Coordinates of C-alpha atoms in Angstrom, one line a residue:
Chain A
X1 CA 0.0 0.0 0.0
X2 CA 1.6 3.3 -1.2
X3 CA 2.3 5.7 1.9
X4 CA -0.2 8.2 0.5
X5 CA -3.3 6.1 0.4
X6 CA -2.1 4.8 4.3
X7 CA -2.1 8.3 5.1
X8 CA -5.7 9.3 3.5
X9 CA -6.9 5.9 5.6
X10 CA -5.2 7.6 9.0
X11 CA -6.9 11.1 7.8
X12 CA -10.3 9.8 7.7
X13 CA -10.2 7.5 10.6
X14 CA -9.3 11.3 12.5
X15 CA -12.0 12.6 10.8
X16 CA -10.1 14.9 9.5
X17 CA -10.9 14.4 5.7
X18 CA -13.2 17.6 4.3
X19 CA -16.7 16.3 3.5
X20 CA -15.9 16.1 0.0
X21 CA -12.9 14.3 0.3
X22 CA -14.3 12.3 2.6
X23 CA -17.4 11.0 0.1
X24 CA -15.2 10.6 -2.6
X25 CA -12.7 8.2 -0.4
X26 CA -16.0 6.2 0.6
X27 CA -16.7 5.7 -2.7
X28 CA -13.9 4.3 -3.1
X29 CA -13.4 1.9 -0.2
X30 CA -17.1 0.6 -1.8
X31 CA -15.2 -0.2 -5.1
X32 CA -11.9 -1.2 -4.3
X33 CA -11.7 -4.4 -1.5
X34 CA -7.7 -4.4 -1.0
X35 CA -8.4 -0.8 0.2
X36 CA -11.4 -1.5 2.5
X37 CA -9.4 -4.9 3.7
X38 CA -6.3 -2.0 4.1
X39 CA -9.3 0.2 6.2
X40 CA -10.4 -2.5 8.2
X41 CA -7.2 -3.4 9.3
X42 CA -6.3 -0.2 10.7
X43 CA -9.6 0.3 12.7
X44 CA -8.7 -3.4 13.9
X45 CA -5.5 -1.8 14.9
X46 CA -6.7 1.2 16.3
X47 CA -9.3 -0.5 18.1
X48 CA -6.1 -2.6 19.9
X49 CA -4.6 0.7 21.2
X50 CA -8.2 1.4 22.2
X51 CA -8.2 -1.4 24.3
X52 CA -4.6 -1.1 26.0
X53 CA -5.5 2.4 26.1
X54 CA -8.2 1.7 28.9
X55 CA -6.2 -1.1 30.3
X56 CA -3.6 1.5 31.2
X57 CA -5.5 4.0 32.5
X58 CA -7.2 1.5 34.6
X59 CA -4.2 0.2 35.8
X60 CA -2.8 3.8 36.4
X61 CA -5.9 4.8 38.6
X62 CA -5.4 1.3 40.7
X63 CA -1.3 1.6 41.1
X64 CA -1.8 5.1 42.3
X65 CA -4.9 4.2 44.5
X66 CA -2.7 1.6 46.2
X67 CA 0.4 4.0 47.2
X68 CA -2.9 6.4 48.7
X69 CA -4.3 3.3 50.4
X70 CA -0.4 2.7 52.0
X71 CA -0.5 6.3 53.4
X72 CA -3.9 6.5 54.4
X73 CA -4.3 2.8 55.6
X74 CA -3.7 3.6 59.5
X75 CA -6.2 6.4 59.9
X76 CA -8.4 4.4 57.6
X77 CA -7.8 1.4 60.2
X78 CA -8.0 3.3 63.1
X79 CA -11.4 4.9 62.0
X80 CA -12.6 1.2 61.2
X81 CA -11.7 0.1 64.7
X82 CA -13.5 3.2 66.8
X83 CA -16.6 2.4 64.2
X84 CA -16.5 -1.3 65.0
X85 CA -16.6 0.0 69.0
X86 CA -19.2 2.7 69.1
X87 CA -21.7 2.1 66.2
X88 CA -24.4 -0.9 66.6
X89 CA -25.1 -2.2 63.0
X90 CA -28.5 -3.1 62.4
X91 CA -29.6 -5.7 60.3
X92 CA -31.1 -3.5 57.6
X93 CA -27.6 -1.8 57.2
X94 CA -28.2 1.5 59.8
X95 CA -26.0 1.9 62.5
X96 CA -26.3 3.7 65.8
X97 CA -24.3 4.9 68.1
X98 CA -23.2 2.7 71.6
X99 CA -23.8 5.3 73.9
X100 CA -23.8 3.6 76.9
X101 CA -19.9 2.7 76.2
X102 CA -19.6 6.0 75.1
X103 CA -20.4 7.5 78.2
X104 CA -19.1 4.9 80.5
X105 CA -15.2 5.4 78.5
X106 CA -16.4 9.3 79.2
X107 CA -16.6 9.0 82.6
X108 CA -13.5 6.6 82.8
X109 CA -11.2 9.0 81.1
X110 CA -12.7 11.9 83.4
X111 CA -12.0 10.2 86.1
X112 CA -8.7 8.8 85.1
X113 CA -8.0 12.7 84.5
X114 CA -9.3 13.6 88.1
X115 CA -6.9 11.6 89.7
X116 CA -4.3 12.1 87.6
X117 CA -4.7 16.0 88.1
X118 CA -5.7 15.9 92.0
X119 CA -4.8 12.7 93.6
X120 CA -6.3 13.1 96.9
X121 CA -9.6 14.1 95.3
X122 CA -11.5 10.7 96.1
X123 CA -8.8 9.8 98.9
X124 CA -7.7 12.4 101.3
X125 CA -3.9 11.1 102.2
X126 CA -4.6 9.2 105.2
X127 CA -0.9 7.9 105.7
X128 CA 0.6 8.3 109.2
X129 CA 3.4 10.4 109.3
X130 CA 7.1 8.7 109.8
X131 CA 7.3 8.2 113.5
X132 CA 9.6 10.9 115.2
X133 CA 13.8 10.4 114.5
X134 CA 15.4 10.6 118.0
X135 CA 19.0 10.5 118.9
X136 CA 19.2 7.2 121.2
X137 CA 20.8 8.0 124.8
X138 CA 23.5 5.6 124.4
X139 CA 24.6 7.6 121.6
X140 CA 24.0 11.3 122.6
X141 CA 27.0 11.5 124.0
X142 CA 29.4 9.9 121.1
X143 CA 27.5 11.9 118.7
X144 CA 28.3 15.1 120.7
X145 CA 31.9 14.0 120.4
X146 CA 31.9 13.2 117.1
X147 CA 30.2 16.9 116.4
X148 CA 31.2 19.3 118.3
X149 CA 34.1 22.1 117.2
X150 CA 34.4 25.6 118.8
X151 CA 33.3 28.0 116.1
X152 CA 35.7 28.6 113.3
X153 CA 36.8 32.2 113.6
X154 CA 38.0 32.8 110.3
X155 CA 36.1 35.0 107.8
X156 CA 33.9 35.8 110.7
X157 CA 33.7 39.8 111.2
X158 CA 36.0 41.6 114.0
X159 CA 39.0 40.1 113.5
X160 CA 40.5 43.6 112.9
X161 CA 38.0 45.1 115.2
X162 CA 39.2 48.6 117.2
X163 CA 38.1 47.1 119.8
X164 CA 41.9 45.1 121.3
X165 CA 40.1 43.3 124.4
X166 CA 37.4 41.8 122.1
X167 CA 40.4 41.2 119.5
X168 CA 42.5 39.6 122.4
X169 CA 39.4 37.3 123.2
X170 CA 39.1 36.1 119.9
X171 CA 42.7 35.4 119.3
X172 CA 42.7 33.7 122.7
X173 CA 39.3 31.4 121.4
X174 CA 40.8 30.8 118.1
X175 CA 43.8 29.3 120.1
X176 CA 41.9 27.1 122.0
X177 CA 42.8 28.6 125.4
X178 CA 38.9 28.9 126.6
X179 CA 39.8 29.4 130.5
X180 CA 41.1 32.7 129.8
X181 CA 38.6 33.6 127.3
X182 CA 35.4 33.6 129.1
X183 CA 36.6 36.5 132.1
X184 CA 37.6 39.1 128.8
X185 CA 33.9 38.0 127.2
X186 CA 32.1 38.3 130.9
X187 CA 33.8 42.4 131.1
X188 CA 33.1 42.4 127.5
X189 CA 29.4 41.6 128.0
X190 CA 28.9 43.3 130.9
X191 CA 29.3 46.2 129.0
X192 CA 25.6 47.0 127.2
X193 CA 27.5 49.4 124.7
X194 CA 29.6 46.3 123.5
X195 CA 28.4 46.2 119.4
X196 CA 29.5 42.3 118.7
X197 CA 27.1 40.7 121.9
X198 CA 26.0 37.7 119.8
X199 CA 29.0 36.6 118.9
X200 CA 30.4 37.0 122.4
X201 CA 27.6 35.5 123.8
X202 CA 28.7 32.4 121.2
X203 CA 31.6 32.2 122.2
X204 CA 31.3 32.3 125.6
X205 CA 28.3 29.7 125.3
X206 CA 30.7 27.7 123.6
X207 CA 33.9 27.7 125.9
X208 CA 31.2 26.8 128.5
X209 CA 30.3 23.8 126.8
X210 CA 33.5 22.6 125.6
X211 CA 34.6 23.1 129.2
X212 CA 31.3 20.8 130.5
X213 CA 29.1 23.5 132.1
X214 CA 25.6 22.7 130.1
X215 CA 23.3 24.5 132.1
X216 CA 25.4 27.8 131.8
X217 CA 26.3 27.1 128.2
X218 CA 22.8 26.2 127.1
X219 CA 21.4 30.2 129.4
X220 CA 24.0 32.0 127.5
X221 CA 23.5 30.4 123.9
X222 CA 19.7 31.4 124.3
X223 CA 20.6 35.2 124.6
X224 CA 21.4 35.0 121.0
X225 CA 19.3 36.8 119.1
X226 CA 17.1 35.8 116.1
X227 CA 18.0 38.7 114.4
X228 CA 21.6 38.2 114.3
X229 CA 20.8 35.3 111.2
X230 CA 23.7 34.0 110.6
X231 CA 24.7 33.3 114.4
X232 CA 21.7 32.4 115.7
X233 CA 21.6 29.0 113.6
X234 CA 25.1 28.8 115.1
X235 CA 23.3 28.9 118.5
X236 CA 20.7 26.8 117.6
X237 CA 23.3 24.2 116.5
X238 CA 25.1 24.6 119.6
X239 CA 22.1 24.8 122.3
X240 CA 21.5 21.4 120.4
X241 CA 25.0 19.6 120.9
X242 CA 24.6 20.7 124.8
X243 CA 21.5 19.0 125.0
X244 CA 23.0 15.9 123.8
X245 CA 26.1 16.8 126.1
X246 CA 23.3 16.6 129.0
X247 CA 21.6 13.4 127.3
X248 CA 18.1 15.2 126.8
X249 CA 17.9 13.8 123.8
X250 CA 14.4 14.4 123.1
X251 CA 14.7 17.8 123.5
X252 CA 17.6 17.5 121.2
X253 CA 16.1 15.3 118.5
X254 CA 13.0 17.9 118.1
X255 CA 15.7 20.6 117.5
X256 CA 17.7 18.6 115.3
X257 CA 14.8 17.9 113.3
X258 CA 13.5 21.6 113.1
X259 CA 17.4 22.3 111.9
X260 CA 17.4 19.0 109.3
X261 CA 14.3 19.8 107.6
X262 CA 15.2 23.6 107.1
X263 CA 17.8 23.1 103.5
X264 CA 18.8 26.7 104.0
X265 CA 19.8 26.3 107.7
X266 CA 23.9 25.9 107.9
X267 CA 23.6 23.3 109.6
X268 CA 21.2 21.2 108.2
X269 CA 23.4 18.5 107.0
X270 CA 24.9 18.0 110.2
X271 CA 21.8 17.9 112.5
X272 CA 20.5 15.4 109.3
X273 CA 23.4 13.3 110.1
X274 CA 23.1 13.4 113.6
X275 CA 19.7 12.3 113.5
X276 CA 20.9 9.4 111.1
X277 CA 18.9 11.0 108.2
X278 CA 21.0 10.6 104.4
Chain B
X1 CA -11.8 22.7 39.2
X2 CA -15.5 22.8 38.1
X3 CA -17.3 19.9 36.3
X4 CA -17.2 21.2 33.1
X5 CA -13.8 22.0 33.1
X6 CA -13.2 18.5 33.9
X7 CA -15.1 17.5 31.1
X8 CA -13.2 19.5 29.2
X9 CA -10.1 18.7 30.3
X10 CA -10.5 14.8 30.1
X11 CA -12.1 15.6 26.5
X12 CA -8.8 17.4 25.7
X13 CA -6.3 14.4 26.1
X14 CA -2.5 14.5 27.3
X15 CA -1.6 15.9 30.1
X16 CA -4.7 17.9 30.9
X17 CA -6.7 14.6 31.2
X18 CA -4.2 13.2 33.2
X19 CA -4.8 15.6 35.7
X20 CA -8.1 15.7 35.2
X21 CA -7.8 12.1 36.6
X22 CA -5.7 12.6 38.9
X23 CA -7.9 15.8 40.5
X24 CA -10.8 13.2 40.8
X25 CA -8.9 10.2 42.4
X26 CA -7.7 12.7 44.8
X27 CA -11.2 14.0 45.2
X28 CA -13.6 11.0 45.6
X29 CA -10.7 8.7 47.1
X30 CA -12.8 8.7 50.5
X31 CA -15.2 6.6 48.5
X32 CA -12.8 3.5 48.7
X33 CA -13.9 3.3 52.7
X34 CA -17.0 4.9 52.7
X35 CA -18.5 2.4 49.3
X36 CA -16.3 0.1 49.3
X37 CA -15.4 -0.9 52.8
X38 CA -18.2 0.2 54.8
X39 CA -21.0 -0.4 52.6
X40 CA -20.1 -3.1 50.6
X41 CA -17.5 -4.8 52.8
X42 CA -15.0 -5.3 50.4
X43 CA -11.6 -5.5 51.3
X44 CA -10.0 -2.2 50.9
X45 CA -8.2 -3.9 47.6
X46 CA -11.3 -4.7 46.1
X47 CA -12.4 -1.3 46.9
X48 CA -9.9 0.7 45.1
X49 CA -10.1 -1.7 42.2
X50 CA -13.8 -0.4 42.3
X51 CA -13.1 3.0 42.3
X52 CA -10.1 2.6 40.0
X53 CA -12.6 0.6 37.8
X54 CA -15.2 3.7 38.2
X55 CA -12.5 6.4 37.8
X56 CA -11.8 4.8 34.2
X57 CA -15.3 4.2 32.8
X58 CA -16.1 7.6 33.9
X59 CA -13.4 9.1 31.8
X60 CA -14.3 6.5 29.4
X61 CA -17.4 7.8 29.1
X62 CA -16.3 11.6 28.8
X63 CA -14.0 10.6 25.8
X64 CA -17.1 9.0 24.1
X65 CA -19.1 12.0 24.3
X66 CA -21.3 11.7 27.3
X67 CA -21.5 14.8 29.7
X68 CA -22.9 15.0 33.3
X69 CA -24.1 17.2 35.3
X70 CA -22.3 16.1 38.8
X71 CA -19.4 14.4 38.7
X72 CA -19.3 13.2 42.1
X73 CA -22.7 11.8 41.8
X74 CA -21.2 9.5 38.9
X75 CA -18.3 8.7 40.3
X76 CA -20.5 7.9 43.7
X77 CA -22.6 5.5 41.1
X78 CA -20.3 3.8 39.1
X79 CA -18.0 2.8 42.1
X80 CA -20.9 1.1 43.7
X81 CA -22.1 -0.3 40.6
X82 CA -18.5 -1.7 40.4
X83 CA -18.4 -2.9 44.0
X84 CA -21.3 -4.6 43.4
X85 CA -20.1 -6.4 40.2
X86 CA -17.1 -7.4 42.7
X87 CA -19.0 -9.3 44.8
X88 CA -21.1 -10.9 42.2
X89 CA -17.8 -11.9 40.3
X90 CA -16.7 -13.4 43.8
X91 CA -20.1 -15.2 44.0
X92 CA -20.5 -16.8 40.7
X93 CA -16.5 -17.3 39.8
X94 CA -16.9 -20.5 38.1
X95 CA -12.6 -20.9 37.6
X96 CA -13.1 -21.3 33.9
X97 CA -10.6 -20.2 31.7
X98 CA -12.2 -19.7 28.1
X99 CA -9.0 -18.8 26.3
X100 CA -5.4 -20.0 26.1
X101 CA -4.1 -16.9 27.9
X102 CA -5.8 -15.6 30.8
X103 CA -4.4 -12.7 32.2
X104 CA -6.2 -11.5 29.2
X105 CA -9.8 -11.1 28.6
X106 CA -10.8 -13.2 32.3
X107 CA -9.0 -10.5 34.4
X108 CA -11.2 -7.8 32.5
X109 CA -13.8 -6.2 34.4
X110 CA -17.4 -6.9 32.6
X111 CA -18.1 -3.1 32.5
X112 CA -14.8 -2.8 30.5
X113 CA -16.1 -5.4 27.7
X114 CA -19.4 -3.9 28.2
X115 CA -17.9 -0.5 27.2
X116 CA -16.5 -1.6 23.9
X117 CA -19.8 -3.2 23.0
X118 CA -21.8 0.1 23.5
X119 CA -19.3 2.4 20.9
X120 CA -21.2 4.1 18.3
X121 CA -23.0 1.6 16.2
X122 CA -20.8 3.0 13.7
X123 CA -17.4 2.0 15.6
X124 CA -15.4 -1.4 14.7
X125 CA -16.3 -3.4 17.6
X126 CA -20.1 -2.6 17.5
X127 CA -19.9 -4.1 14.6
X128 CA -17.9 -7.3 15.0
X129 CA -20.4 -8.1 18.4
X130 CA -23.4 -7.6 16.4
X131 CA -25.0 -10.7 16.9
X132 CA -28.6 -11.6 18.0
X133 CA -27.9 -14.7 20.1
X134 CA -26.7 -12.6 23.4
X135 CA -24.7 -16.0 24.3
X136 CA -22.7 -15.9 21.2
X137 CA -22.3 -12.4 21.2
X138 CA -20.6 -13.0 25.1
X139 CA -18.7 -15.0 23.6
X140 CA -17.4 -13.2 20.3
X141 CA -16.7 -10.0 22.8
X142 CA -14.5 -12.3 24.5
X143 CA -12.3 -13.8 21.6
X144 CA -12.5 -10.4 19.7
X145 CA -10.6 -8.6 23.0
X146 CA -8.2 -11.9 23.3
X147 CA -7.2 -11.2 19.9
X148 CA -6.4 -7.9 20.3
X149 CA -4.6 -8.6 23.5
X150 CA -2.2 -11.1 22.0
X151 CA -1.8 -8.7 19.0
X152 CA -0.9 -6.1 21.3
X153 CA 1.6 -8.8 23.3
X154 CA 3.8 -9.3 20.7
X155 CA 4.9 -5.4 20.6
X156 CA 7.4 -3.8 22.6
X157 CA 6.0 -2.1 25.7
X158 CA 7.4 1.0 25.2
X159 CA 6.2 1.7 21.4
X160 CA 2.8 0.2 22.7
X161 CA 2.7 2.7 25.3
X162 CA 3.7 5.3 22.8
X163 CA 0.3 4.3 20.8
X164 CA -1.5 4.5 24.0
X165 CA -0.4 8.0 24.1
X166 CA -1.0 9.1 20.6
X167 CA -4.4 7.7 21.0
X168 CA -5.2 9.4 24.3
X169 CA -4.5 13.0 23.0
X170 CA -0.3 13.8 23.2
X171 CA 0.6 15.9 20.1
X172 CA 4.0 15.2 18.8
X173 CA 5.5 17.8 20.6
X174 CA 4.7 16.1 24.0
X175 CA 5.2 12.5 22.7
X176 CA 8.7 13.6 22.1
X177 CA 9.3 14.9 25.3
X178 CA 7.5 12.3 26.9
X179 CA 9.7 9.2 25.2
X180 CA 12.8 11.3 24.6
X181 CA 13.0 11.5 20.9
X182 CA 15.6 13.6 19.6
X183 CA 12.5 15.6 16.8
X184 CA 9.1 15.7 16.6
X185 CA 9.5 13.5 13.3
X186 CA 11.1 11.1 14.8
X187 CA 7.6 10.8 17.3
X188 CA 5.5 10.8 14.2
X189 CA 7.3 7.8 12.3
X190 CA 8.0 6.1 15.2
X191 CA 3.7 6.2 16.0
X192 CA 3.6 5.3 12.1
X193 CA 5.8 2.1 12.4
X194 CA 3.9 1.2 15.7
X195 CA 0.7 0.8 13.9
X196 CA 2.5 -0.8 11.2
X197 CA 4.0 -3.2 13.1
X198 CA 0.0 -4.0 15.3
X199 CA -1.1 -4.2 11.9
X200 CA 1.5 -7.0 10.8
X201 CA 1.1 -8.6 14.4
X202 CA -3.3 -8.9 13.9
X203 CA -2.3 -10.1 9.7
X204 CA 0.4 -12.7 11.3
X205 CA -2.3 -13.5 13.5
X206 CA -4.7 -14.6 11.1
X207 CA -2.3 -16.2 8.8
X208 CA -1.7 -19.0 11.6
X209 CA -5.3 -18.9 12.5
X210 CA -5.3 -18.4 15.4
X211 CA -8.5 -19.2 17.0
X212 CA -9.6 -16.5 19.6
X213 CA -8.6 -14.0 16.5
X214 CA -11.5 -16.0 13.6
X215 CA -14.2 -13.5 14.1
X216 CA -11.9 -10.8 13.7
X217 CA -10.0 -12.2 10.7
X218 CA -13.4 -13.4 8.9
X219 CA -14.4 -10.0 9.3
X220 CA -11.1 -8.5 7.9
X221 CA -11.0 -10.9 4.8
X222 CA -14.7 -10.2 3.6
X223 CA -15.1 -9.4 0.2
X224 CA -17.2 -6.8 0.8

């Protein structure tokens, strides 16, 4: 078949033939068979294309459906499973919703969220509270041992102090020699102009105890006061070690206790340890 | 994207149909669950062969002329109509394999052969399945599309898809981009020995007589 006629077949199977042209290659086909065998054929043909032609597409539609099925399957699944939960399918194909389960998960989760938030809501906190620590007698008097030091004078103020007795006395405590300490802190004292009292009164309250008199050591220590910060929780520390000098030790355990459980006292740590706390 | 631009779009071939297509799989996709799975209770396979078997008639459709006023409405319809054909197919299966090659005409969907029945009366295959026994005119549909199937087998995939491609709309320009061809010339001789060569493959077909291909070859040997 010479290309020309093949391409006058191709034209009028596009339609693209003018009507004219189109009658007169009609007439044709109707005389000539090789040509209208030649015709045939290519509608065959294109008919074949036809038919992959939808194949494809089909399969194009169903390739991408399935990488949209991949990303959507777990919502999809999800969904499926809450449906299978809460909706009651009917016979005729209706479905309603399980709203007993609905409100009894409602209530569970709301409750679950209750207690989650406020704990004590439904069950006030009945627990008894850790029986008291205590310092045992047998061992007031090696834990005094094991804790008590004179006060540590350096970086304290009045080291360089105008003052030469009250210098003297703290040279004198710093160097152990307590006996001749406590008659300068006594004149020092007596005097109700003298500007560092608390500490005096410290360290006199603690030559007293280092030297064994508890009853004068624990009056003196008391006359420091609150406001001095610092020096009072050096008091408190101290009136606490006399009491286990003198094996009171519930007296001592309830101030040990007071000075464990404050973190910002200075000497929390060691009343904790005292007390056998961690 | 309104309907009638869709229409026109899938109407227009090449790459405006294909996005066309791809607009409404995107669209309607929901359909695969809501038809498919929860109506129907196919598995969610099934179901997108459904819709994927819907999306394709519809555009089918389109090409051949028809127009619609919603879309979604069809698209609704013919996946359910499709979903339903699923489940008959599953219920009657009868594991018959009328032809030598299956994987041809047995994996097609019934609305597919049912589509190529219902061209214009004017159209090839309207006239090969003319036929007044409805049993014999099953059965001609059948052989006719395993014909063409093994036809189309014995060409290379890539020049069949580039006939695929002429026929759904590409102009040469995008065929040549499309299947890297160095000119548009080279796209149109390349389509012309494509068709050459489907034409040689349906001829060699009939020379050996080939069996699913009689109706076809009696009707391209007539005299008149």
């Amino acid at each position: 078949m010479e290309n020309e006629q093949l391409t006058l077949i191709e034209q009028y199977l596009d339609g693209a033939l003018p009507p004219e042209a189109r009658a007169a290659f009609e007439a044709q086909v109707a005389t000539d068979s090789a040509l209208a065998a030649e015709l045939r054929l290519h509608e065959a043909a294109r008919a074949a294309i036809q038919v992959q032609a939808l194949l494809d597409r089909n399969d194009a539609f169903y390739q991408r459906g399935r990488q949209k099925l991949k990303q959507r399957a777990h919502w999809w699944k999800m969904l499926d499973l809450l449906e299978r939960l809460f909706l009651q399918r009917r016979a005729d194909g209706s479905s309603r919703i399980r709203w007993a389960l609905v409100a009894g998960i409602g209530l569970s989760a709301a409750l679950i969220l209750i207690l989650a938030v406020r704990p004590n809501w439904f069950a006030p906190d009945t627990a008894t509270p850790p029986p008291p620590v205590a310092v045992p007698r047998e061992k007031a008097i090696i834990a005094f041992n094991t804790h008590f030091k004179r006060m540590d004078l350096a970086g304290t103020l009045g080291g360089a102090d105008s003052d030469t007795l009250y210098s003297r006395a703290r040279s004198l405590y710093a160097a152990g020699a307590c006996t001749d300490v406590l008659p300068i802190l006594e004149s020092l004292l007596a005097d109700e102009q003298f500007e560092s009292r608390p500490m005096a009164l410290l360290l006199k309250g603690t030559c007293l105890l280092d030297a064994g008199n508890t009853d004068a050591a624990l009056e003196t220590l008391g006359q420091v006061p609150p406001a001095a910060a610092g020096l009072y929780q050096h008091a408190q520390w101290y009136i606490a070690l006399t009491y286990l000098k003198m094996e009171n030790t519930a007296a001592a355990a309830a101030l040990l206790r007071e000075l464990a459980e404050n973190p910002r006292h200075r000497h929390s740590k060691e009343a904790a340890a005292v007390l056998g706390k961690k | 994207m309104d309907n009638d631009q869709l229409i026109q779009m899938i109407r227009q071939g090449g790459t405006p149909r294909e996005r066309a297509g791809r607009y409404l799989q995107d669209k309607y996709f929901y359909l695969v669950r809501q038809i498919g799975v929860r109506q129907l209770r196919l598995s969610y396979d099934d179901a997108n062969m459904a819709f994927s078997d819907a999306l394709t008639e519809l555009d089918w459709k389109i090409r051949q002329g028809e127009s619609f006023d919603d879309l979604g409405k069809m698209v609704y319809t013919l996946t359910h109509r499709r979903g339903v054909d699923t489940i008959r197919k599953r219920a009657t299966k009868s594991g018959t394999e009328p032809f030598g090659k299956p994987g041809n005409t047995t994996d097609l969907p019934d609305w597919f052969l049912d589509v190529l029945q219902n061209f214009d009366t004017d159209h090839i295959l309207s006239r090969l399945l003319q036929h007044d026994d409805e049993n014999e005119r099953s059965q001609r549909r059948h052989r006719i599309i395993a014909c063409v199937c093994l036809a189309l087998d014995e060409m290379p995939k890539k020049r069949r898809a580039l006939l695929v491609n002429k026929l759904d709309g590409y102009d040469y320009e995008e065929l040549t981009q499309l299947h890297g061809f160095k000119t548009e010339r080279v796209a149109h001789e390349m389509v012309s020995r494509g068709m050459e060569s489907l034409r040689d493959a349906l001829k060699n077909l009939c020379r050996q007589q080939e069996p699913v291909c009689r109706d076809l070859c009696a009707w391209l040997s007539r005299k008149s």
